[in-house]
Amino acid sequence: MPYIDITTTKVATEAEAAELKARLGELISIFPGKSEAWLMIALRDGCKMAFRGTTDKDTAMVEVKLFGKAAKGACDEFTKAATALLNDVLQIPTDRIYIKYEECYLWGYDGENF
Amino acid sequence: MPYIDITTTKVATEAEAAELKARLGELISIFPGKSEAWLMIALRDGCKMAFRGTTDKDTAMVEVKLFGKAAKGACDEFTKAATALLNDVLQIPTDRIYIKYEECYLWGYDGENF
Amino acid sequence: MPYIDITTTKVATEAEAAELKARLGELISIFPGKSEAWLMIALRDGCKMAFRGTTDKDTAMVEVKLFGKAAKGACDEFTKAATALLNDVLQIPTDRIYIKYEECYLWGYDGENF
């Protein structure tokens, strides 16, 4: 039950969105017990954003929402890998990318809560 | 002070958005003390999403943000009803719908925090 | 590491978005230790929203996400100022604006978590 919600100024091409999806599907297994089989992704591209008072370079916020505990070590590894991925696929400067984690304890799927 | 934030691949017609609004306004009273009188809804439709590595079927994430405690029993009932609602109105497969709950303790309205 | 995520029905002009950005960059220092130097803003305008069952007036949800503790006093001051700002720049009725706060403890920047 992970959900990765990406908001960025950049407009992704279809090929870029597909590559992001595929590689996030691999990266998610950094978290023990998580896999692409339960991963949902939202890509909100072309959004109006600002960072440090400027709007002249691309910017991204990655919100990772996990059912249950987010282990610090896994988050460290994921932050490193996902930042590199966004830079590689969408050319977003790494120093304009935030990644935040949220642990969730009430989560439903297919009409029932876990 | 509930806030229901729906992100979906599906593009809702005006009639579908109105029906969702009306029926969520009824469903929200599943939570003790909550009613349409304080409900805010955001419908982010036509979003780029993926679930389980696939993009060929419609997908939705429903984020329910509540001021104060989210009772487990009410969340169970709401998950069941809101999943059926999204399936009924937008034809989103129930096995491609996540619903998550967030309890919030700092919330402002009309310039003042509760 | 503050992130301000604004969702509103109103479509902001370029000048309005720039004014919001500049003034939020000032307001953020209401929070001890926070400044525009670390502020990220997303403006999701033109969104389909409802409040109190109605859609005939503009509506806004402001989600403030902070790394670490959100002091109640600072949140009170920020809610007052940010509500007035949205009303001033985008003419959103103050009684159709929610502001919620989230304290985050796992947050990454430029490939590393704080």
XYZ file of C-alpha atoms in Angstrom:
342
model
C 0.000 0.000 0.000
C 2.527 2.630 -0.918
C 1.383 5.749 -2.757
C 3.890 8.028 -4.467
C 2.525 11.435 -5.319
C 4.831 13.557 -7.501
C 4.165 17.232 -8.144
C 6.462 19.003 -10.580
C 6.711 22.011 -12.881
C 8.088 19.792 -15.652
C 5.706 18.359 -18.248
C 6.585 14.704 -18.774
C 6.348 13.072 -22.179
C 4.540 9.743 -22.396
C 7.891 7.941 -22.620
C 9.236 9.790 -19.571
C 6.114 9.013 -17.527
C 6.408 5.331 -18.484
C 10.075 5.235 -17.495
C 9.362 6.922 -14.146
C 6.608 4.400 -13.457
C 8.773 1.397 -14.302
C 11.770 2.548 -12.269
C 9.690 3.603 -9.245
C 8.156 0.117 -9.413
C 11.661 -1.261 -8.852
C 12.743 1.315 -6.253
C 9.710 0.737 -4.046
C 11.113 -2.620 -2.975
C 13.749 -0.696 -1.012
C 10.999 -0.676 1.635
C 10.716 -4.085 3.312
C 7.523 -5.832 2.224
C 6.598 -3.264 -0.436
C 6.514 -3.981 -4.157
C 5.120 -2.696 -7.448
C 2.204 -5.112 -6.940
C 0.710 -2.622 -4.466
C 2.181 0.653 -5.672
C -0.021 3.536 -6.815
C 1.607 6.550 -8.468
C 0.208 9.990 -9.322
C 2.213 12.325 -11.537
C 0.963 15.895 -11.350
C 3.165 17.526 -13.943
C 3.102 21.023 -15.364
C 2.183 22.429 -11.927
C 2.838 26.048 -10.889
C 5.564 25.846 -8.255
C 8.243 27.993 -6.637
C 11.303 27.086 -4.601
C 13.548 29.467 -2.664
C 11.542 32.351 -4.142
C 12.420 31.386 -7.715
C 10.486 29.874 -10.606
C 13.147 29.835 -13.326
C 14.218 26.204 -12.833
C 12.188 23.005 -12.601
C 11.110 21.880 -9.142
C 9.590 18.715 -7.683
C 7.930 17.516 -4.487
C 7.709 13.765 -3.960
C 5.273 12.625 -1.263
C 5.692 9.007 -0.242
C 2.762 7.638 1.759
C 3.211 4.225 3.308
C 0.883 1.948 5.197
C 2.679 1.336 8.456
C 6.170 2.230 9.609
C 8.703 3.985 7.360
C 12.123 2.706 8.434
C 14.721 5.498 8.482
C 17.360 3.462 6.640
C 15.009 2.556 3.800
C 13.866 6.182 3.521
C 17.490 7.320 3.271
C 18.138 4.880 0.458
C 14.884 5.759 -1.311
C 15.534 9.516 -1.117
C 18.924 9.056 -2.742
C 17.612 6.792 -5.514
C 14.376 8.669 -6.270
C 16.147 12.038 -6.409
C 18.644 10.617 -8.909
C 15.758 9.132 -10.906
C 13.863 12.431 -11.196
C 17.067 14.132 -12.256
C 17.862 11.436 -14.786
C 14.418 11.137 -16.383
C 13.025 14.664 -16.037
C 16.260 16.680 -15.671
C 15.031 18.313 -12.468
C 18.005 19.746 -10.539
C 18.597 17.575 -7.458
C 18.825 20.688 -5.295
C 15.242 21.540 -6.235
C 13.707 18.228 -5.121
C 12.064 17.540 -1.759
C 10.934 14.065 -0.716
C 8.741 13.607 2.328
C 7.407 10.487 4.020
C 4.094 9.891 5.746
C 3.193 6.836 7.790
C -0.485 5.920 7.486
C -2.458 3.610 9.747
C -5.931 3.731 8.240
C -5.886 2.617 4.641
C -8.552 0.962 2.506
C -8.446 -1.030 -0.701
C -11.271 -2.506 -2.753
C -13.866 -1.438 -0.204
C -12.149 -2.684 2.959
C -9.596 -1.265 5.354
C -6.406 -3.148 6.116
C -13.721 20.114 9.026
C -13.421 17.115 6.796
C -11.578 17.438 3.505
C -11.927 14.786 0.815
C -9.266 14.953 -1.860
C -9.877 12.655 -4.844
C -7.242 12.051 -7.498
C -8.241 9.953 -10.488
C -7.356 9.182 -14.087
C -11.011 9.481 -15.063
C -12.344 12.783 -16.397
C -15.668 13.494 -14.705
C -18.512 15.159 -16.558
C -20.250 18.062 -14.837
C -23.167 15.787 -13.944
C -20.856 13.119 -12.504
C -18.962 15.695 -10.422
C -22.270 17.044 -9.088
C -23.472 13.554 -8.180
C -20.197 12.717 -6.409
C -20.453 15.960 -4.442
C -24.042 15.340 -3.390
C -23.495 11.742 -2.341
C -20.219 12.435 -0.508
C -22.146 15.140 1.351
C -24.451 12.394 2.620
C -21.719 9.803 3.275
C -19.637 12.172 5.390
C -22.157 11.905 8.210
C -20.919 8.338 8.735
C -18.312 10.131 10.870
C -19.812 11.231 14.180
C -20.198 15.005 14.288
C -19.300 15.539 10.622
C -21.706 16.804 7.973
C -21.841 18.399 4.546
C -22.056 21.766 6.319
C -18.274 21.566 6.898
C -17.157 19.341 4.051
C -14.653 20.531 1.436
C -14.052 18.381 -1.637
C -11.356 18.567 -4.323
C -11.709 16.454 -7.456
C -8.443 16.198 -9.370
C -9.581 14.274 -12.410
C -7.723 13.401 -15.600
C -4.520 12.847 -13.596
C -1.629 10.655 -14.826
C -1.640 7.629 -12.528
C -0.436 4.054 -12.410
C -1.404 1.128 -10.197
C 0.339 -2.254 -9.944
C 2.554 -1.157 -12.837
C -0.381 -0.693 -15.192
C -2.116 2.321 -16.703
C -4.742 0.640 -18.870
C -7.612 0.907 -16.378
C -8.928 3.847 -14.372
C -7.480 4.364 -10.919
C -8.351 6.543 -7.914
C -6.826 7.660 -4.620
C -9.184 9.139 -2.037
C -7.537 11.043 0.799
C -9.838 11.766 3.715
C -8.485 14.373 6.107
C -10.377 14.854 9.339
C -10.020 17.299 12.180
C -9.566 15.103 15.223
C -9.887 11.378 15.671
C -10.913 9.020 12.855
C -12.813 6.175 14.492
C -11.914 2.806 12.955
C -15.535 1.655 12.635
C -16.617 4.801 10.812
C -13.603 4.551 8.486
C -14.521 0.952 7.666
C -18.047 1.985 6.784
C -16.868 5.009 4.795
C -14.317 2.978 2.791
C -17.005 0.541 1.767
C -19.500 3.241 0.782
C -17.078 5.625 -0.954
C -15.483 2.816 -2.981
C -18.935 1.746 -4.185
C -19.758 5.382 -4.976
C -16.658 5.909 -7.151
C -17.399 2.684 -8.943
C -21.039 3.608 -9.461
C -20.542 7.197 -10.631
C -17.156 7.044 -12.394
C -16.961 3.308 -13.210
C -13.557 3.011 -11.545
C -12.850 -0.657 -10.753
C -13.099 -1.156 -6.982
C -9.803 -3.045 -6.996
C -8.062 0.078 -8.294
C -9.224 2.400 -5.496
C -7.243 3.273 -2.372
C -8.737 5.328 0.465
C -6.516 6.689 3.201
C -7.320 8.615 6.360
C -5.383 11.362 8.099
C -6.147 12.779 11.532
C -5.320 16.477 11.764
C -4.957 18.522 14.916
C -4.089 21.956 13.595
C -6.772 23.249 11.280
C -7.895 26.775 10.456
C -11.065 28.231 8.987
C -11.944 31.811 8.118
C -8.673 33.081 9.562
C -8.720 31.246 12.886
C -7.575 27.828 14.047
C -10.000 25.489 15.791
C 11.758 22.655 4.725
C 8.286 24.084 4.635
C 5.986 23.143 1.769
C 2.816 25.099 1.094
C 0.365 23.328 -1.161
C -2.579 25.467 -2.279
C -5.580 23.989 -4.082
C -8.208 26.418 -5.333
C -11.022 26.809 -7.827
C -9.683 30.224 -8.839
C -7.354 30.500 -11.827
C -4.496 32.815 -10.878
C -2.959 35.194 -13.397
C 0.833 35.235 -13.674
C 0.941 38.467 -11.676
C -1.302 37.029 -8.935
C 0.818 33.866 -8.680
C 3.965 35.996 -8.395
C 2.433 38.131 -5.662
C 1.264 35.075 -3.708
C 4.771 33.582 -3.948
C 6.473 36.777 -2.774
C 4.122 37.360 0.143
C 4.139 33.718 1.290
C 7.936 33.990 1.239
C 7.591 36.735 3.833
C 4.840 35.095 5.888
C 6.722 31.821 6.264
C 9.122 33.459 8.700
C 6.236 33.543 11.194
C 7.478 30.008 11.939
C 10.676 30.103 14.028
C 13.665 29.034 11.921
C 11.731 28.946 8.632
C 12.375 31.301 5.700
C 11.815 31.698 1.964
C 15.297 30.178 1.476
C 13.752 26.724 2.096
C 10.155 27.287 1.066
C 8.555 25.255 -1.727
C 5.115 26.275 -2.987
C 2.658 24.469 -5.278
C -0.347 26.346 -6.635
C -2.984 23.993 -8.014
C -5.449 26.482 -9.406
C -8.555 25.946 -11.496
C -9.378 22.798 -9.506
C -12.890 21.342 -9.218
C -13.909 21.897 -5.605
C -16.997 22.111 -3.443
C -17.557 23.507 0.046
C -20.667 23.141 2.200
C -22.332 21.469 -0.771
C -21.925 24.515 -3.002
C -19.729 25.330 -5.971
C -20.905 28.832 -6.819
C -18.133 30.695 -4.959
C -14.360 30.261 -5.014
C -12.842 27.903 -2.468
C -9.320 27.143 -1.266
C -7.474 24.524 0.798
C -4.011 25.453 2.048
C -1.889 22.552 3.286
C 1.186 23.622 5.232
C 3.729 20.837 5.708
C 6.594 21.546 8.061
C 9.694 19.602 8.963
C 9.450 19.268 12.719
C 7.103 20.821 15.238
C 4.381 23.309 14.268
C 4.011 25.667 17.236
C 0.344 26.486 17.914
C 0.978 30.220 18.289
C 2.812 30.477 14.969
C 0.069 28.464 13.237
C -2.559 30.824 14.629
C -0.685 33.826 13.276
C -0.051 32.140 9.922
C -3.700 31.111 9.471
C -4.819 34.685 10.020
C -2.231 36.157 7.626
C -2.471 33.536 4.865
C -6.280 33.666 4.844
C -6.142 37.447 4.437
C -3.534 37.045 1.688
C -5.658 34.611 -0.361
C -8.617 36.914 0.014
C -6.577 39.959 -0.982
C -4.788 38.472 -4.006
C -7.326 35.951 -5.316
C -10.563 37.354 -3.837
C -11.442 34.005 -2.261
C -14.038 34.533 0.496
C -12.326 34.007 3.864
C -15.189 31.777 4.960
C -14.356 29.376 2.134
C -10.704 28.854 3.081
C -9.324 25.965 5.158
C -5.689 25.842 6.284
C -4.275 22.666 7.765
C -0.876 21.877 9.233
C 1.158 18.689 9.099
C 4.324 17.991 11.076
C 6.774 15.822 9.127
C 9.724 13.944 10.551
C 11.175 12.223 7.488
C 12.121 14.734 4.830
C 14.765 14.632 2.129
C 16.468 17.304 0.074
C 19.023 16.978 -2.717
C 19.263 13.217 -2.246
C 19.643 13.110 1.543
C 17.244 13.078 4.460
C 17.514 15.678 7.198
